[in-house]
Amino acid sequence: MTTPDAGVPRGPAEGQDLRALMSLFPTGVAVIGALDGAGRPWGMTCSSLCSVSLDPPTLLVCVRSGSPTLAALERRGTFSVNLLHHSAQDVAELFSSGDPDRFRRTSWHLPDSAAAGPHLGDAAHAVADCRVDGVRRVGDHTVVFGRVDRVGVDTGPQRAPLLYGLRRYAAWPSGGSVAGPDRSRRGRSTRSDMPQPEESAPVQSPEEVLRTSGVPFTVLDHVPIVGQADAETKLGLATEQLLKTMVFRTADGGFVLAALPVTGRVHYGRLARAAGVSRSKLRQAEPDELGLLGMEPGGASPVCARPDVVTVFDASVTRMGIVYCGSGRADRTVRIQAAQLIELVEPTIEELSS
């Protein structure tokens, strides 16, 4: 007799459920490139890439249906797939940012007349030239099937692939292998001399997370500020648009972020309940602990790359329009639509204000 898995949700899945699921499936990172009818380059960062067939060699990529890169590759009928190496995180972020000058800010070329799209020679350790072999619209994205005409692999110094998962970038461990699964459940011993993964890469800052998310936002540069009075007097921001983030630690070393209007006061019992911890096990984080989240004192943000952080928003934030919140730094403030911030962070919603 079997019983349903604990924690399996009931009811239809939504977009945020799929996003949470796929964040747990790390992948390589590629830039898809194409030329439009005038020969201008277009490109975007893509992790939705997989092989389809070896005979004939075919792969697929999934592209947002409104993307100008998609329009270019459909018109030209060809595209390039640039697999990025571990030192090209800045290129991955650039091509996911929507920056119109992305091709002026990175090195690219067309090696010959057979090139199907831009080759990012410095950032890619392998490039495939593909012909469009079919497209299929699925919801808000388009699946593009590409017949692979040729593949070029960097024969220079070996470079580890760039990976993306759990909303952050990482490099494939040195040595080219990772530790195998623990087989102790099958009654077999594990080997202590198995290759072990490198330590985790530094946590992305909130701004880096925002840039790679594709969510529109702007950043205000200013002198370092601390608190509501500074935001109002030095930046001239309206109180009703200010969002503050409070950072807490739990007894087991975890973090809880609480985001609420700047004039609100946290009800600690409600926050603890929403975070699933005991009130007595919750304390405010020390300033030097913010670095573990990619933040600095005065720059606490509701956006965090660490997947083990619990984030709770006050219910009133769901009714706000444009908000100003921390960027991770005391001298920069993020301006963003509250609804898009909530969609990105996927917080627990609770009546936090006492």
CSV table of C-alpha atoms in Angstrom, one decimal:
chain,number,residue,atom,x,y,z
A,1,MET,CA,0.0,0.0,0.0
A,2,THR,CA,1.3,3.4,-0.9
A,3,THR,CA,0.4,6.8,0.5
A,4,PRO,CA,0.8,10.2,-1.1
A,5,ASP,CA,4.1,12.0,-0.6
A,6,ALA,CA,4.1,14.5,2.2
A,7,GLY,CA,4.2,18.0,1.0
A,8,VAL,CA,2.8,17.3,-2.5
A,9,PRO,CA,0.5,20.3,-3.2
A,10,ARG,CA,-3.1,19.7,-4.0
A,11,GLY,CA,-4.7,21.7,-6.9
A,12,PRO,CA,-3.4,23.0,-10.2
A,13,ALA,CA,0.2,24.2,-10.5
A,14,GLU,CA,0.8,27.9,-11.3
A,15,GLY,CA,3.7,29.7,-13.0
A,16,GLN,CA,5.5,30.3,-9.7
A,17,ASP,CA,5.3,26.6,-8.9
A,18,LEU,CA,7.1,25.7,-12.1
A,19,ARG,CA,9.7,28.4,-11.5
A,20,ALA,CA,10.4,27.0,-8.0
A,21,LEU,CA,10.6,23.5,-9.5
A,22,MET,CA,13.0,24.4,-12.3
A,23,SER,CA,15.3,26.4,-9.9
A,24,LEU,CA,16.1,23.0,-8.4
A,25,PHE,CA,17.3,21.7,-11.8
A,26,PRO,CA,20.7,23.3,-12.5
A,27,THR,CA,21.7,23.7,-16.1
A,28,GLY,CA,24.4,25.1,-18.3
A,29,VAL,CA,24.2,28.6,-19.6
A,30,ALA,CA,24.1,29.6,-23.3
A,31,VAL,CA,23.6,32.8,-25.4
A,32,ILE,CA,21.4,32.3,-28.4
A,33,GLY,CA,22.4,34.6,-31.2
A,34,ALA,CA,20.8,35.6,-34.6
A,35,LEU,CA,21.1,38.3,-37.3
A,36,ASP,CA,18.1,40.2,-38.5
A,37,GLY,CA,17.3,41.2,-42.1
A,38,ALA,CA,19.7,44.1,-41.9
A,39,GLY,CA,22.5,42.0,-40.6
A,40,ARG,CA,22.3,43.4,-37.0
A,41,PRO,CA,23.1,41.0,-34.2
A,42,TRP,CA,20.5,40.0,-31.6
A,43,GLY,CA,21.0,37.7,-28.6
A,44,MET,CA,19.7,36.5,-25.3
A,45,THR,CA,20.8,34.3,-22.3
A,46,CYS,CA,19.1,30.9,-22.4
A,47,SER,CA,19.2,27.9,-20.0
A,48,SER,CA,16.3,26.2,-21.7
A,49,LEU,CA,18.4,24.2,-24.1
A,50,CYS,CA,18.5,20.5,-24.7
A,51,SER,CA,19.3,17.9,-27.4
A,52,VAL,CA,16.5,16.2,-29.3
A,53,SER,CA,18.1,13.9,-31.8
A,54,LEU,CA,21.5,12.6,-32.9
A,55,ASP,CA,20.4,11.5,-36.3
A,56,PRO,CA,19.8,14.1,-37.6
A,57,PRO,CA,21.6,16.2,-35.0
A,58,THR,CA,18.9,18.5,-33.6
A,59,LEU,CA,18.5,20.6,-30.4
A,60,LEU,CA,15.8,22.9,-29.1
A,61,VAL,CA,15.8,26.2,-27.3
A,62,CYS,CA,12.8,27.9,-25.7
A,63,VAL,CA,12.5,31.7,-26.3
A,64,ARG,CA,10.0,34.2,-25.0
A,65,SER,CA,7.6,34.8,-27.8
A,66,GLY,CA,7.9,38.6,-27.8
A,67,SER,CA,11.7,38.4,-28.0
A,68,PRO,CA,13.4,40.3,-30.8
A,69,THR,CA,16.0,37.5,-30.9
A,70,LEU,CA,13.2,35.1,-31.8
A,71,ALA,CA,12.0,37.5,-34.5
A,72,ALA,CA,15.5,37.6,-36.0
A,73,LEU,CA,16.1,33.9,-36.0
A,74,GLU,CA,12.7,33.1,-37.5
A,75,ARG,CA,13.2,35.6,-40.3
A,76,ARG,CA,16.8,34.5,-41.1
A,77,GLY,CA,16.1,30.9,-40.4
A,78,THR,CA,19.4,30.3,-38.6
A,79,PHE,CA,20.9,30.9,-35.1
A,80,SER,CA,24.0,30.3,-33.0
A,81,VAL,CA,24.2,28.6,-29.7
A,82,ASN,CA,27.1,29.9,-27.5
A,83,LEU,CA,27.9,27.7,-24.5
A,84,LEU,CA,29.4,30.0,-21.9
A,85,HIS,CA,32.4,29.1,-19.7
A,86,HIS,CA,32.7,29.8,-16.0
A,87,SER,CA,34.5,33.2,-16.5
A,88,ALA,CA,31.6,34.6,-18.6
A,89,GLN,CA,29.0,35.2,-15.9
A,90,ASP,CA,29.2,39.0,-16.7
A,91,VAL,CA,28.2,38.1,-20.3
A,92,ALA,CA,25.3,35.9,-19.1
A,93,GLU,CA,24.0,38.8,-17.0
A,94,LEU,CA,24.5,41.3,-19.8
A,95,PHE,CA,22.5,39.3,-22.3
A,96,SER,CA,19.7,38.7,-19.8
A,97,SER,CA,19.5,42.4,-18.9
A,98,GLY,CA,17.8,43.8,-22.0
A,99,ASP,CA,20.7,46.2,-22.5
A,100,PRO,CA,20.4,47.5,-26.1
A,101,ASP,CA,24.2,47.9,-26.3
A,102,ARG,CA,25.0,44.3,-25.3
A,103,PHE,CA,26.9,43.6,-28.6
A,104,ARG,CA,28.9,46.8,-28.1
A,105,ARG,CA,29.9,45.7,-24.7
A,106,THR,CA,31.2,42.2,-25.5
A,107,SER,CA,33.4,40.6,-28.1
A,108,TRP,CA,31.7,38.8,-31.0
A,109,HIS,CA,32.4,37.9,-34.7
A,110,LEU,CA,31.2,36.0,-37.7
A,111,PRO,CA,34.0,33.6,-38.5
A,112,ASP,CA,32.8,33.0,-42.1
A,113,SER,CA,29.7,33.2,-44.4
A,114,ALA,CA,28.4,30.0,-43.0
A,115,ALA,CA,28.0,31.4,-39.5
A,116,ALA,CA,24.4,31.0,-38.4
A,117,GLY,CA,24.6,33.9,-35.9
A,118,PRO,CA,27.1,35.8,-33.7
A,119,HIS,CA,30.0,33.8,-32.1
A,120,LEU,CA,31.0,35.0,-28.7
A,121,GLY,CA,34.6,33.8,-29.0
A,122,ASP,CA,35.9,35.1,-25.7
A,123,ALA,CA,32.9,34.1,-23.6
A,124,ALA,CA,32.0,30.7,-25.2
A,125,HIS,CA,33.9,27.5,-25.0
A,126,ALA,CA,31.7,25.9,-27.7
A,127,VAL,CA,29.5,27.2,-30.4
A,128,ALA,CA,26.9,25.5,-32.6
A,129,ASP,CA,25.6,26.9,-35.9
A,130,CYS,CA,21.9,25.8,-36.4
A,131,ARG,CA,19.2,26.0,-39.0
A,132,VAL,CA,15.6,26.5,-37.8
A,133,ASP,CA,13.8,23.1,-38.4
A,134,GLY,CA,10.5,24.1,-36.9
A,135,VAL,CA,8.8,26.2,-34.2
A,136,ARG,CA,6.0,25.6,-31.8
A,137,ARG,CA,4.2,28.2,-29.7
A,138,VAL,CA,3.6,27.1,-26.1
A,139,GLY,CA,2.0,29.6,-23.8
A,140,ASP,CA,4.2,32.7,-23.6
A,141,HIS,CA,7.2,31.0,-25.1
A,142,THR,CA,8.2,29.5,-28.4
A,143,VAL,CA,10.1,26.2,-28.8
A,144,VAL,CA,12.6,26.4,-31.6
A,145,PHE,CA,14.0,23.2,-33.1
A,146,GLY,CA,17.5,23.7,-34.6
A,147,ARG,CA,19.3,21.4,-37.0
A,148,VAL,CA,22.9,21.5,-36.0
A,149,ASP,CA,25.1,22.2,-39.1
A,150,ARG,CA,28.5,22.4,-37.3
A,151,VAL,CA,30.0,22.6,-33.9
A,152,GLY,CA,33.2,24.4,-32.8
A,153,VAL,CA,34.8,23.5,-29.5
A,154,ASP,CA,37.6,25.7,-27.9
A,155,THR,CA,40.9,23.8,-28.2
A,156,GLY,CA,42.7,26.3,-25.9
A,157,PRO,CA,43.1,26.1,-22.1
A,158,GLN,CA,40.3,24.0,-20.6
A,159,ARG,CA,37.5,26.1,-19.2
A,160,ALA,CA,34.8,24.8,-16.9
A,161,PRO,CA,31.2,25.3,-18.0
A,162,LEU,CA,29.1,28.0,-16.4
A,163,LEU,CA,26.1,26.6,-14.5
A,164,TYR,CA,22.9,28.2,-13.3
A,165,GLY,CA,20.5,26.9,-10.6
A,166,LEU,CA,18.9,27.9,-7.3
A,167,ARG,CA,18.9,31.4,-8.8
A,168,ARG,CA,22.6,31.8,-8.8
A,169,TYR,CA,25.6,31.0,-11.0
A,170,ALA,CA,28.4,28.6,-10.3
A,171,ALA,CA,31.3,26.9,-12.1
A,172,TRP,CA,31.6,23.2,-12.8
A,173,PRO,CA,34.1,21.9,-10.1
A,174,SER,CA,37.7,21.7,-11.0
A,175,GLY,CA,38.8,18.3,-12.2
A,176,GLY,CA,35.6,17.9,-14.3
A,177,SER,CA,33.7,15.6,-11.9
A,178,VAL,CA,31.6,15.8,-8.8
A,179,ALA,CA,31.0,13.3,-6.0
A,180,GLY,CA,28.7,10.5,-6.8
A,181,PRO,CA,25.5,10.0,-4.8
A,182,ASP,CA,25.6,8.6,-1.3
A,183,ARG,CA,24.7,4.9,-1.7
A,184,SER,CA,24.6,4.2,2.0
A,185,ARG,CA,20.9,3.7,1.8
A,186,ARG,CA,21.6,0.6,-0.3
A,187,GLY,CA,23.9,-0.8,2.3
A,188,ARG,CA,27.1,0.2,0.4
A,189,SER,CA,29.9,2.2,2.0
A,190,THR,CA,30.9,5.6,0.5
A,191,ARG,CA,34.4,6.4,-0.4
A,192,SER,CA,36.1,9.3,1.3
A,193,ASP,CA,38.5,9.8,-1.6
A,194,MET,CA,35.7,10.6,-4.1
A,195,PRO,CA,36.2,14.0,-5.8
A,196,GLN,CA,34.3,16.6,-3.8
A,197,PRO,CA,32.6,19.8,-5.2
A,198,GLU,CA,34.3,23.1,-4.7
A,199,GLU,CA,32.9,25.4,-2.0
A,200,SER,CA,29.9,27.4,-3.1
A,201,ALA,CA,30.6,30.5,-5.1
A,202,PRO,CA,30.1,33.9,-3.4
A,203,VAL,CA,26.4,34.7,-3.0
A,204,GLN,CA,25.1,37.0,-5.7
A,205,SER,CA,24.1,40.5,-4.5
A,206,PRO,CA,20.4,41.5,-4.8
A,207,GLU,CA,21.2,43.7,-7.8
A,208,GLU,CA,22.8,40.7,-9.6
A,209,VAL,CA,19.7,38.6,-8.9
A,210,LEU,CA,17.5,41.4,-10.3
A,211,ARG,CA,19.7,41.8,-13.4
A,212,THR,CA,19.6,38.1,-14.2
A,213,SER,CA,15.9,37.8,-13.6
A,214,GLY,CA,14.8,40.0,-16.5
A,215,VAL,CA,12.4,41.9,-14.2
A,216,PRO,CA,12.4,45.6,-15.1
A,217,PHE,CA,13.8,47.9,-12.4
A,218,THR,CA,16.0,51.0,-12.0
A,219,VAL,CA,18.7,51.9,-9.5
A,220,LEU,CA,19.2,55.2,-7.8
A,221,ASP,CA,22.8,56.1,-6.9
A,222,HIS,CA,23.2,58.3,-3.9
A,223,VAL,CA,25.2,59.0,-0.8
A,224,PRO,CA,24.9,56.2,1.8
A,225,ILE,CA,21.6,56.4,3.7
A,226,VAL,CA,20.3,54.8,6.8
A,227,GLY,CA,16.6,54.7,7.6
A,228,GLN,CA,13.4,56.6,6.6
A,229,ALA,CA,14.6,60.1,7.4
A,230,ASP,CA,17.6,59.8,5.1
A,231,ALA,CA,15.4,58.4,2.3
A,232,GLU,CA,13.0,61.2,2.6
A,233,THR,CA,15.4,64.1,3.0
A,234,LYS,CA,18.4,63.0,0.9
A,235,LEU,CA,16.5,61.3,-1.9
A,236,GLY,CA,13.1,63.0,-1.7
A,237,LEU,CA,11.2,59.8,-1.8
A,238,ALA,CA,7.6,59.5,-0.6
A,239,THR,CA,7.1,57.6,2.6
A,240,GLU,CA,4.2,55.6,1.2
A,241,GLN,CA,6.5,54.1,-1.5
A,242,LEU,CA,9.4,53.1,0.9
A,243,LEU,CA,9.8,49.4,1.7
A,244,LYS,CA,12.1,48.4,4.5
A,245,THR,CA,13.7,44.9,4.9
A,246,MET,CA,14.6,43.5,8.3
A,247,VAL,CA,17.0,40.6,8.5
A,248,PHE,CA,16.6,37.9,11.2
A,249,ARG,CA,18.6,34.8,12.2
A,250,THR,CA,17.1,31.5,13.4
A,251,ALA,CA,18.6,29.2,16.0
A,252,ASP,CA,19.8,26.8,13.4
A,253,GLY,CA,21.7,29.5,11.5
A,254,GLY,CA,19.1,30.2,8.9
A,255,PHE,CA,17.9,33.7,7.7
A,256,VAL,CA,14.4,35.2,7.6
A,257,LEU,CA,13.7,38.4,5.7
A,258,ALA,CA,10.7,40.6,6.6
A,259,ALA,CA,9.6,43.3,4.1
A,260,LEU,CA,7.0,45.9,5.0
A,261,PRO,CA,6.3,49.6,4.6
A,262,VAL,CA,8.9,51.7,6.2
A,263,THR,CA,6.5,53.1,8.8
A,264,GLY,CA,5.3,49.6,9.9
A,265,ARG,CA,6.4,47.7,13.0
A,266,VAL,CA,7.0,44.0,12.8
A,267,HIS,CA,4.7,41.7,14.9
A,268,TYR,CA,7.3,39.1,15.9
A,269,GLY,CA,4.8,36.4,16.7
A,270,ARG,CA,3.2,36.6,13.2
A,271,LEU,CA,6.6,36.7,11.5
A,272,ALA,CA,7.8,33.6,13.4
A,273,ARG,CA,4.6,31.8,12.5
A,274,ALA,CA,4.9,32.7,8.9
A,275,ALA,CA,8.6,31.6,8.8
A,276,GLY,CA,7.7,28.3,10.6
A,277,VAL,CA,10.0,29.0,13.6
A,278,SER,CA,9.5,29.6,17.3
A,279,ARG,CA,9.5,33.2,18.4
A,280,SER,CA,12.2,32.5,21.0
A,281,LYS,CA,14.4,31.2,18.2
A,282,LEU,CA,14.3,34.4,16.1
A,283,ARG,CA,16.8,37.3,16.6
A,284,GLN,CA,17.8,40.3,14.5
A,285,ALA,CA,20.9,39.6,12.4
A,286,GLU,CA,24.2,41.3,13.3
A,287,PRO,CA,25.5,43.9,10.7
A,288,ASP,CA,28.5,41.6,9.9
A,289,GLU,CA,26.1,38.7,9.1
A,290,LEU,CA,24.5,40.5,6.1
A,291,GLY,CA,27.6,39.7,4.0
A,292,LEU,CA,26.4,36.1,4.0
A,293,LEU,CA,23.4,37.3,1.9
A,294,GLY,CA,25.4,39.5,-0.5
A,295,MET,CA,24.3,42.6,1.4
A,296,GLU,CA,25.9,45.3,3.5
A,297,PRO,CA,24.5,47.3,6.5
A,298,GLY,CA,22.1,50.0,5.3
A,299,GLY,CA,21.4,48.0,2.1
A,300,ALA,CA,19.1,45.1,3.3
A,301,SER,CA,17.0,43.9,0.4
A,302,PRO,CA,14.0,41.6,0.1
A,303,VAL,CA,15.8,40.0,-2.9
A,304,CYS,CA,18.2,37.3,-2.0
A,305,ALA,CA,20.0,34.6,-4.0
A,306,ARG,CA,20.2,32.0,-1.2
A,307,PRO,CA,17.5,29.4,-1.6
A,308,ASP,CA,17.4,28.6,2.1
A,309,VAL,CA,16.3,32.1,3.1
A,310,VAL,CA,12.7,32.5,4.1
A,311,THR,CA,11.1,35.8,3.0
A,312,VAL,CA,7.9,37.2,4.3
A,313,PHE,CA,6.1,40.2,2.9
A,314,ASP,CA,3.5,42.2,4.8
A,315,ALA,CA,0.1,41.9,3.1
A,316,SER,CA,0.0,45.6,2.4
A,317,VAL,CA,2.8,45.3,-0.1
A,318,THR,CA,0.5,43.5,-2.4
A,319,ARG,CA,-1.6,46.7,-2.7
A,320,MET,CA,1.4,49.0,-3.4
A,321,GLY,CA,2.4,50.2,-6.9
A,322,ILE,CA,6.0,51.4,-7.4
A,323,VAL,CA,8.2,50.8,-4.4
A,324,TYR,CA,11.7,51.7,-3.4
A,325,CYS,CA,13.7,49.0,-1.6
A,326,GLY,CA,17.3,48.0,-0.7
A,327,SER,CA,19.7,46.9,-3.4
A,328,GLY,CA,22.2,45.3,-1.1
A,329,ARG,CA,24.3,48.5,-0.8
A,330,ALA,CA,23.7,51.6,1.3
A,331,ASP,CA,24.5,53.9,-1.6
A,332,ARG,CA,22.0,52.4,-4.1
A,333,THR,CA,18.2,52.0,-4.0
A,334,VAL,CA,16.0,49.9,-6.3
A,335,ARG,CA,12.8,51.3,-7.9
A,336,ILE,CA,10.5,48.5,-8.9
A,337,GLN,CA,6.8,47.6,-9.3
A,338,ALA,CA,5.6,45.8,-6.1
A,339,ALA,CA,3.8,43.1,-8.1
A,340,GLN,CA,6.9,42.2,-10.1
A,341,LEU,CA,9.0,42.2,-6.9
A,342,ILE,CA,6.5,39.7,-5.4
A,343,GLU,CA,6.5,37.6,-8.5
A,344,LEU,CA,10.3,37.4,-8.4
A,345,VAL,CA,10.8,36.8,-4.7
A,346,GLU,CA,7.7,34.5,-4.2
A,347,PRO,CA,7.4,35.4,-0.5
A,348,THR,CA,5.1,34.2,2.2
A,349,ILE,CA,2.4,36.9,2.6
A,350,GLU,CA,1.3,37.7,6.2
A,351,GLU,CA,-0.2,40.6,8.2
A,352,LEU,CA,3.2,41.5,9.7
A,353,SER,CA,2.6,45.1,10.9
A,354,SER,CA,1.6,45.3,14.6
